[in-house]
Short mmCIF file of C-alpha atoms and ligand atoms in Angstrom, two decimals:
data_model
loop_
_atom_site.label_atom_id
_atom_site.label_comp_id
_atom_site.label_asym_id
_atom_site.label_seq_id
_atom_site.Cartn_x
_atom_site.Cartn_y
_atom_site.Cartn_z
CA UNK A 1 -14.77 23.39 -23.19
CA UNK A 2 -14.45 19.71 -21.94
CA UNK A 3 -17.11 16.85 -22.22
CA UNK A 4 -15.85 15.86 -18.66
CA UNK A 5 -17.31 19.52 -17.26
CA UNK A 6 -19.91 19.97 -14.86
CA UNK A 7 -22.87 21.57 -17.01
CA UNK A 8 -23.18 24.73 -14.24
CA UNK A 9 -19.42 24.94 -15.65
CA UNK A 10 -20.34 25.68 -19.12
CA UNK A 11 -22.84 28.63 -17.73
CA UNK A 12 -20.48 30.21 -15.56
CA UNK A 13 -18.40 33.49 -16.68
CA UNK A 14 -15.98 33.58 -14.07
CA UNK A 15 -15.20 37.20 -12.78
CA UNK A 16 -11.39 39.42 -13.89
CA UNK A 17 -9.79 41.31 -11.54
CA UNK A 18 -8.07 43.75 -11.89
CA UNK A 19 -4.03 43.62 -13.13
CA UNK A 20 -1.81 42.95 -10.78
CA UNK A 21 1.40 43.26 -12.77
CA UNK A 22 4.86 41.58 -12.41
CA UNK A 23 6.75 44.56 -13.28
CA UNK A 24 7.73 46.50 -9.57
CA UNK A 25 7.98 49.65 -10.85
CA UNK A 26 4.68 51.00 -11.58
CA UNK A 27 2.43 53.33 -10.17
CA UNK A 28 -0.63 51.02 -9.19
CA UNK A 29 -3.64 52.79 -8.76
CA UNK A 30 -6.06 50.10 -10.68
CA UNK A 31 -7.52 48.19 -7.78
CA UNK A 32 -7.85 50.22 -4.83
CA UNK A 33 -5.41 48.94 -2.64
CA UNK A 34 -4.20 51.21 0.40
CA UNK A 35 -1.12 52.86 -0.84
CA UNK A 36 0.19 52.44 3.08
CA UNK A 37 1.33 49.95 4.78
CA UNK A 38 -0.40 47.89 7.39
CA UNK A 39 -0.20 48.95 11.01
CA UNK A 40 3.37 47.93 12.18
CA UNK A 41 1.67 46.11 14.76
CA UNK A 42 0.10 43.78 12.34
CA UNK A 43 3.50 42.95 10.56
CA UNK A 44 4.63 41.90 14.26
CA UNK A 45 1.71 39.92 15.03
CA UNK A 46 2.70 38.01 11.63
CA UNK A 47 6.36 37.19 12.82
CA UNK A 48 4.99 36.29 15.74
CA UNK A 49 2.78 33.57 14.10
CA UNK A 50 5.85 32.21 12.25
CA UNK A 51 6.61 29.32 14.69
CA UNK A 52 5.81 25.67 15.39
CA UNK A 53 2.20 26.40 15.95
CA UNK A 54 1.85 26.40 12.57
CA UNK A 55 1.81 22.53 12.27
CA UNK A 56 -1.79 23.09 14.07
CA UNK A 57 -4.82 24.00 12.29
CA UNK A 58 -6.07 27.20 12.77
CA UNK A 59 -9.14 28.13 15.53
CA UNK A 60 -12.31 27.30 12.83
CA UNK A 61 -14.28 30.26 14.09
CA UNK A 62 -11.55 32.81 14.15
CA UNK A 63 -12.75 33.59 17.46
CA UNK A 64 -9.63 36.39 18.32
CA UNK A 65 -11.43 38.27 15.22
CA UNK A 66 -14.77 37.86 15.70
CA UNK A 67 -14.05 39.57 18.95
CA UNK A 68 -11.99 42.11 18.10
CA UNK A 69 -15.19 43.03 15.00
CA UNK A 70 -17.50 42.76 18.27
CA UNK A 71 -15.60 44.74 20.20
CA UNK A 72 -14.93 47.44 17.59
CA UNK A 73 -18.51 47.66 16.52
CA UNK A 74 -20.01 47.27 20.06
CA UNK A 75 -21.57 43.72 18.53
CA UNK A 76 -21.65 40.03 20.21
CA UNK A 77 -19.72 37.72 18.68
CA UNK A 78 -22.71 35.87 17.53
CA UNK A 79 -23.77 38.73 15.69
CA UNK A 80 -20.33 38.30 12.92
CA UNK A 81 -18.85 35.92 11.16
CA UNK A 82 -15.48 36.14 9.44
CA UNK A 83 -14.42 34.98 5.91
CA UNK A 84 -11.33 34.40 3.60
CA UNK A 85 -11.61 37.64 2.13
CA UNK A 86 -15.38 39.60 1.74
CA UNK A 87 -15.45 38.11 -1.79
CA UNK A 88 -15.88 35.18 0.34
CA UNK A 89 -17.89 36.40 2.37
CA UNK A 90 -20.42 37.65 -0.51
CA UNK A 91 -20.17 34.10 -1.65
CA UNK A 92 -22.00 32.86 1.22
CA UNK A 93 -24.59 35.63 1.65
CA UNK A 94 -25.49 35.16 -2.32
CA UNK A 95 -26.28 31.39 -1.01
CA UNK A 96 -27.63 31.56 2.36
CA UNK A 97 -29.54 34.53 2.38
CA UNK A 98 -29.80 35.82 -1.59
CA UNK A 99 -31.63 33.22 -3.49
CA UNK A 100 -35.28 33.03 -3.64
CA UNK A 101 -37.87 32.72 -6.11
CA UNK A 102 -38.42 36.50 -6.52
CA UNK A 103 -35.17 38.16 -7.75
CA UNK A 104 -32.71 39.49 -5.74
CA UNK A 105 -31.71 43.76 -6.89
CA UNK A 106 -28.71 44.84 -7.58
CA UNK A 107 -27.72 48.58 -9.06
CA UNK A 108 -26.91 47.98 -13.51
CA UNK A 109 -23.29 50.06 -12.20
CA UNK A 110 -21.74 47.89 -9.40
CA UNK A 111 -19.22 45.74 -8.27
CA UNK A 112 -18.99 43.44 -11.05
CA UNK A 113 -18.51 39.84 -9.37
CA UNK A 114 -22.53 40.18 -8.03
CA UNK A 115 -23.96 38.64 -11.37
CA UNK A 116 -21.30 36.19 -11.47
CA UNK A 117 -21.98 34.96 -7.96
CA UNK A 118 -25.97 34.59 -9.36
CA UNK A 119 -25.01 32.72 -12.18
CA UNK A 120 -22.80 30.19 -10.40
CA UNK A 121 -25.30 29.95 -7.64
CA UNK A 122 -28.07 29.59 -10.21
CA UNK A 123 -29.94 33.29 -8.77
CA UNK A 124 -32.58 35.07 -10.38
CA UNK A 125 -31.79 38.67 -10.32
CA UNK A 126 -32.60 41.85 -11.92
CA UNK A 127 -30.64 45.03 -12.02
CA UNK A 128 -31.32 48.49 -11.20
CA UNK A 129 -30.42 51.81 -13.63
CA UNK A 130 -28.39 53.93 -11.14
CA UNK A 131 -29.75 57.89 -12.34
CA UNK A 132 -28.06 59.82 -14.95
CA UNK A 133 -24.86 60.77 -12.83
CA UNK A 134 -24.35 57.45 -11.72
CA UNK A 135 -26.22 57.66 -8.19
CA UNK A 136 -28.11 55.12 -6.59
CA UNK A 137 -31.88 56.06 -5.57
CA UNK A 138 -32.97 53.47 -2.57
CA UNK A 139 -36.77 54.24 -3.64
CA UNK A 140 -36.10 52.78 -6.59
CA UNK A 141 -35.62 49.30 -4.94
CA UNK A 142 -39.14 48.97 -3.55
CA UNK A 143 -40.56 46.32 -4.77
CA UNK A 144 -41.48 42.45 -5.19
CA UNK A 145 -37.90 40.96 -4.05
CA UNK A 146 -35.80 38.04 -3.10
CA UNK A 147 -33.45 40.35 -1.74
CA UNK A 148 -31.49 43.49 -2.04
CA UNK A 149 -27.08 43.83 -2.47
CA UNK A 150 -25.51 46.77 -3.38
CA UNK A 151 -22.16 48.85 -2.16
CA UNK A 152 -21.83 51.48 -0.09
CA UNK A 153 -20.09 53.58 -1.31
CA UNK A 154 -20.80 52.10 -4.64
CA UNK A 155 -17.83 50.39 -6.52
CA UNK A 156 -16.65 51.80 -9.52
CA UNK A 157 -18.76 55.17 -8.48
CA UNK A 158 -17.48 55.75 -5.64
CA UNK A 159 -21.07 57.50 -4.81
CA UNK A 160 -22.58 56.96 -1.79
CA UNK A 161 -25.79 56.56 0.11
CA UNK A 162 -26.93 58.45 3.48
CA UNK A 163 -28.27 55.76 6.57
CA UNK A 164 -31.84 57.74 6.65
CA UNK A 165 -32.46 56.16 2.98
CA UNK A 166 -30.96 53.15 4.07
CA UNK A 167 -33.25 52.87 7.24
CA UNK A 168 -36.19 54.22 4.81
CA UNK A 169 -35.50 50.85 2.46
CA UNK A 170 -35.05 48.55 5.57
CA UNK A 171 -38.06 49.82 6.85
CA UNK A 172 -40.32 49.23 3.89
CA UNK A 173 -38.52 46.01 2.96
CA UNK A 174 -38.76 43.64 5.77
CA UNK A 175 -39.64 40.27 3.77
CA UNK A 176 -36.13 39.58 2.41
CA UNK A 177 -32.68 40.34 3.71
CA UNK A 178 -30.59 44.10 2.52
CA UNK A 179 -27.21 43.03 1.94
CA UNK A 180 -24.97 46.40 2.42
CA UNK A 181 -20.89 45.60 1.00
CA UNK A 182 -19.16 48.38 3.32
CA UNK A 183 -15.66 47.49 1.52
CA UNK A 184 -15.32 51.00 1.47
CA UNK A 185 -17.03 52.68 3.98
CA UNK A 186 -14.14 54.06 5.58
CA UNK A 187 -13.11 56.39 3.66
CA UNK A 188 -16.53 58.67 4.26
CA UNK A 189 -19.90 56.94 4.21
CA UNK A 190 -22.18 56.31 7.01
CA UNK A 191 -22.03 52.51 8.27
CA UNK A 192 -25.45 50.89 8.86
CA UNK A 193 -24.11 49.00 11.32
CA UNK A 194 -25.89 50.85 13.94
CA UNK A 195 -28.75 49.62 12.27
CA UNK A 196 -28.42 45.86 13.17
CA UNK A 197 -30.06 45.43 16.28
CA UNK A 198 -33.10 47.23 14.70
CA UNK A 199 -33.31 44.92 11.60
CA UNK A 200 -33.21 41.76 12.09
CA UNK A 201 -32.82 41.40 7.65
CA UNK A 202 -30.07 43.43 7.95
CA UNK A 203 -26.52 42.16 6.61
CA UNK A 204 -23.62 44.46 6.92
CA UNK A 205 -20.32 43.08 5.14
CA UNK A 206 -16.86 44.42 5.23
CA UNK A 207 -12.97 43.88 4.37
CA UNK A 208 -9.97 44.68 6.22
CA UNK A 209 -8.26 44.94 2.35
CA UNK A 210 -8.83 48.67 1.98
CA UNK A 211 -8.73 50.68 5.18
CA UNK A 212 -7.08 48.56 7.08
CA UNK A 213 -3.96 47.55 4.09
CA UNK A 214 -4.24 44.34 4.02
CA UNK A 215 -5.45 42.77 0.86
CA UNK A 216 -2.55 40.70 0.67
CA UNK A 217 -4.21 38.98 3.79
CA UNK A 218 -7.62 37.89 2.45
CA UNK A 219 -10.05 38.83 5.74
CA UNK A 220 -13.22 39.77 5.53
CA UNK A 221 -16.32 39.15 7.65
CA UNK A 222 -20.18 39.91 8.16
CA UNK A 223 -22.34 41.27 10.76
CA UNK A 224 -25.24 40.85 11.53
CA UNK A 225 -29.10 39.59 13.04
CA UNK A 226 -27.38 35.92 14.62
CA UNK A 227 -29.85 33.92 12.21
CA UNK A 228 -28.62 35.66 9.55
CA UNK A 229 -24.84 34.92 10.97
CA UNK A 230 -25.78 30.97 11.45
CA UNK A 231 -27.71 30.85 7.79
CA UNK A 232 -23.51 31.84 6.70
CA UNK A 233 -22.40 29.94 9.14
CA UNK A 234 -23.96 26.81 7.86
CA UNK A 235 -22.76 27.48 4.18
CA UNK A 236 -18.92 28.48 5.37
CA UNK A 237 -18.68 25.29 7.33
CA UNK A 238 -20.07 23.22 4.36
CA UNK A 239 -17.33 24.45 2.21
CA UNK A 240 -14.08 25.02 4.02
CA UNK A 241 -13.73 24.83 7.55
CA UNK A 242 -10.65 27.12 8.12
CA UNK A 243 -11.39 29.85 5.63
CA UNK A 244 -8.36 32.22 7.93
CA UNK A 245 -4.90 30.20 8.40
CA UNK A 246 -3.13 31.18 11.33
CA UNK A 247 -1.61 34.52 10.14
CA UNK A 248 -4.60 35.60 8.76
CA UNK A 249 -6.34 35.60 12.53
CA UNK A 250 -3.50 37.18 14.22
CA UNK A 251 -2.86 40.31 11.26
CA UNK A 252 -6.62 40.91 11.12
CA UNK A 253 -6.99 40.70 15.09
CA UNK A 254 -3.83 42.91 15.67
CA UNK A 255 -5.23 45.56 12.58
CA UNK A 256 -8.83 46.04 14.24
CA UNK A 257 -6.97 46.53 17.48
CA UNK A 258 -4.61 49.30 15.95
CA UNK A 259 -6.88 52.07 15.86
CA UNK A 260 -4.67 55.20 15.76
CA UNK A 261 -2.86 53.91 13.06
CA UNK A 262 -6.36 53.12 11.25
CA UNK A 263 -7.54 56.49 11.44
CA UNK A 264 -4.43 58.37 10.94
CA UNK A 265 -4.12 56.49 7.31
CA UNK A 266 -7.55 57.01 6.58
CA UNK A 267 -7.47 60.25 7.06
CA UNK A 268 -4.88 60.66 4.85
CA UNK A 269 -6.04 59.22 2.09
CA UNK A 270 -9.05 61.00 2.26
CA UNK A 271 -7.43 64.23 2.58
CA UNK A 272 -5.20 62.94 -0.45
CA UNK A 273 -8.64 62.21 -2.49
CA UNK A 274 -10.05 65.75 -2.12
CA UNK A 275 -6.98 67.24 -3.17
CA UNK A 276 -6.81 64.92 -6.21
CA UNK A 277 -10.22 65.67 -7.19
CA UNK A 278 -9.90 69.63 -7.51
CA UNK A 279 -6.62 68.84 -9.49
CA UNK A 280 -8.34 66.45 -11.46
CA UNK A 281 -10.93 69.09 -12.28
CA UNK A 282 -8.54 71.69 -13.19
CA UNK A 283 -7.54 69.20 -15.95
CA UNK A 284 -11.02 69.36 -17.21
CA UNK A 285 -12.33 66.06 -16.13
CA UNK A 286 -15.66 65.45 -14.90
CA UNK A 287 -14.91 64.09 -11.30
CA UNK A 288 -17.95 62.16 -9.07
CA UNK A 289 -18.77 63.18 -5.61
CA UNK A 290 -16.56 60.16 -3.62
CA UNK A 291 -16.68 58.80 0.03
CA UNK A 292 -14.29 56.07 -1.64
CA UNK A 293 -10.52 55.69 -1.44
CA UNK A 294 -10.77 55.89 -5.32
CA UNK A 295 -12.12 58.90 -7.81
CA UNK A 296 -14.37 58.17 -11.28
CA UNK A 297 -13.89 60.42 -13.85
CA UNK A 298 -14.24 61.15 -17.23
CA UNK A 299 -13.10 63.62 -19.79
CA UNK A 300 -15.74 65.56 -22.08
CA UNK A 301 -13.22 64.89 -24.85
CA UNK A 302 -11.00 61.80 -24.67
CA UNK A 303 -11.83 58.58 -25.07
CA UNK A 304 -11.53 56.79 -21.78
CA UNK A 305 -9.74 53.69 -22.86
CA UNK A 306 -6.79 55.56 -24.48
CA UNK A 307 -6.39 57.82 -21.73
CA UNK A 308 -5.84 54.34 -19.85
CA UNK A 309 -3.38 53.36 -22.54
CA UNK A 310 -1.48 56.58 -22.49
CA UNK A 311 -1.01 56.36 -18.75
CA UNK A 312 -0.16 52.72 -18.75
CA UNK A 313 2.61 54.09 -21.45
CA UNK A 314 4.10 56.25 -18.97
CA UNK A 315 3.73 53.36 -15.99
CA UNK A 316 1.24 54.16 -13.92
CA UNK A 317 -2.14 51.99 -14.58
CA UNK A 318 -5.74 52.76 -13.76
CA UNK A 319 -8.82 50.68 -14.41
CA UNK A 320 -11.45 50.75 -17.42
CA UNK A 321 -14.22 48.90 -17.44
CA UNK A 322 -15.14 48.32 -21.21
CA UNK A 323 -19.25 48.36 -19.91
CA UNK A 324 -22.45 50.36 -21.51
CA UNK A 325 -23.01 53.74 -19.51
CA UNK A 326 -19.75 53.43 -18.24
CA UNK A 327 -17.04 53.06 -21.16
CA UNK A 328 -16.19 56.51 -20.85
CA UNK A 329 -15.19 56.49 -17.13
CA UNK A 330 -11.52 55.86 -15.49
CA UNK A 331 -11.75 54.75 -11.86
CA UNK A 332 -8.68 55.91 -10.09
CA UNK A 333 -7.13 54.62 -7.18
CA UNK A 334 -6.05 57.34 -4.47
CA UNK A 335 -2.58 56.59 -4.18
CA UNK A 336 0.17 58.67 -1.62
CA UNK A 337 0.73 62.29 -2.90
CA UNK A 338 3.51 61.74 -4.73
CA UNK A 339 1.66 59.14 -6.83
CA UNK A 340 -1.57 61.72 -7.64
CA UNK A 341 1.53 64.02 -8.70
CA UNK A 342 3.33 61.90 -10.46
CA UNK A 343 -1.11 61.19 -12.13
CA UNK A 344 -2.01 64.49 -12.61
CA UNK A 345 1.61 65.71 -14.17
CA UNK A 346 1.14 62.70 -16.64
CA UNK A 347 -2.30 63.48 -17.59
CA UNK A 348 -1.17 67.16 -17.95
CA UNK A 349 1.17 65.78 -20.48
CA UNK A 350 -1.00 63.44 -22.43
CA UNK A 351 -3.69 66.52 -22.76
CA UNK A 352 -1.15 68.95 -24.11
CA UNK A 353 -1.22 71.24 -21.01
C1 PLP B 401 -17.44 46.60 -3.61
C2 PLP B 401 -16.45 45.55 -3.26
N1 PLP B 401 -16.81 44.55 -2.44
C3 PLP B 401 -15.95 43.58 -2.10
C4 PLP B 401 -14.66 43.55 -2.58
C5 PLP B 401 -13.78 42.40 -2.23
O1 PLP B 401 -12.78 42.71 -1.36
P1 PLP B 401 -11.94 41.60 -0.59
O2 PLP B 401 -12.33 40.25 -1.17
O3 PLP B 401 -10.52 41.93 -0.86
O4 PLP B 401 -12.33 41.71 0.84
C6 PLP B 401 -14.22 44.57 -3.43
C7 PLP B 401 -12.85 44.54 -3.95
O5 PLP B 401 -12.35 45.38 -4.60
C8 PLP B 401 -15.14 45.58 -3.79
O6 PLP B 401 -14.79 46.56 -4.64
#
């Protein structure tokens, strides 16, 4: 605390990620990072960028990305804009597009930087219970609104929502904008993208940190209705006018371009989840339904947090999130199959079987 603070800076309870330790050696499976490299083709796109150019500033409007999102999606350019990371990205929709009089919805179980964006942005919001086993029921967001954000899949669930219920809510909801985080949609949820040119309150947002490997990057970007695109537009170029630096552009053009090595990796790590989960479940652990590159599970009879403690023990670290409903929940990164082995062998240990 500091008399020569901003007052909004006394409010403010600034979001934690998760660990991202100094020691080399452990097994990370804590914040959902791609176990994989990124596409070859992005790491020579990156040397490629290392030369005298670099004494330039960057294109403001990432333009080579923008049209490689386009392009990907089918979109115009006008239709996305692109953003130093989707945290970023969030930032902006929270403040262009998010805050209204009425309050904007979230799920109670979510992505945990959403009520810190409304609190530094000064947002009304309320939250909404996910059901028993965690799910998220779209009728339940049907009402009086400023606006509607939630993940799909949902983050730490991993749960995720079909496009009929998302069309359902769009179509009953058409006085405020649906904000849909995609971070993980990759790994075996339906993208509502196809959705855009239907809805013009429609705001689809996405990372290239999971899928495509490169959270070490920072890219992110948006898509959708071009008023909805300008509203962000207007906010990013208030802030920081060359939110990508010069590598940034070329990785994240080069990644969307690599699409055989997008969907072989995918694929793996999806094939890598469902194998994980039926171990996990053979351990006696209560495993989620995921379309996520992570799992959430719980065991009847051991305390979440000590599980986490025991595994961190033996070098391989997972996250907890000390929260009500969800204490007794470990969200588990899918890592490459030797990593779930080296998981599941450790558990196996720590539960005396
Ligand atoms: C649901 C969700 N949205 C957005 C992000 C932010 O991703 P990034 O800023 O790396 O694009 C994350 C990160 O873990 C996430 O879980």
């Amino acid at each position: 605390m500091s008399r020569y603070w901003s007052s909004i800076v006394h409010k403010i309870v600034p979001y934690v990620p998760g660990e991202q330790p100094k020691l080399t050696n452990l097994i990370k499976l804590n914040t959902n990072e791609n176990p994989y490299g990124p596409s070859p083709k992005v790491l020579e796109a990156l040397r490629a960028e290392a030369a005298d150019t670099l004494r330039l500033y960057p294109d403001p409007n990432s333009d080579r990305v923008k049209a490689a999102v386009a392009d990907y999606y089918g979109l115009k350019t006008p239709q996305v804009l692109v953003g130093n990371g989707s945290d970023e990205v969030l930032a902006f929709a929270f403040q262009a597009l998010l805050k209204h009089e009425k309050p904007l919805l979230f799920p109670d179980i979510t992505y945990s930087f959403y009520p810190v964006y409304c609190r530094v942005y000064e947002i009304v919001y309320e939250t909404v219970p996910v059901t028993e086993d965690l799910d998220i029921r779209l009728e339940d967001y049907q009402r009086s609104n400023g606006g509607v954000i939630f993940p799909n899949p949902n983050a730490p669930t991993g749960r995720s929502v079909s496009l009929l219920a998302i069309r359902e809510l769009l179509e009953n909801n058409m006085d405020s904008v649906v904000v849909i985080d995609e971070a993980y949609v990759d790994f075996g949820a339906e993208t509502a993208v196809p959705l855009i040119d239907h809805f013009p309150n429609l705001l689809v947002i996405q990372t290239l940190s999971k899928a495509r490997s490169l959270a070490g990057l920072r890219v992110g970007f948006a898509m959708g209705h071009p008023e909805l695109i300008e509203a962000l537009e207007r906010v990013k170029n208030s802030f920081n006018s060359y939110p990508l630096d010069r590598f940034a552009i070329a990785g994240a053009a080069a990644a969307i371009a690599d699409r055989a090595y997008f969907e072989e990796t995918r694929q793996k790590i999806i094939r890598t989840r469902e194998a994980l989960m039926i171990k996990m479940r053979g351990l006696g652990f209560t495993v989620l339904p995921s379309a996520a590159n992570f799992i959430y599970v719980r065991h009847p009879d051991r305390d979440a947090l000590d599980l986490a403690r025991r595994l961190r023990e033996r070098s391989i670290i997972v996250r907890h999130f000390p929260l009500p409903r969800i204490e007794q929940y470990l969200r588990i990164t899918v890592g490459t199959d030797e990593q779930c082995a080296a998981l599941v062998s450790a558990l196996a240990e720590i539960l005396g079987q």
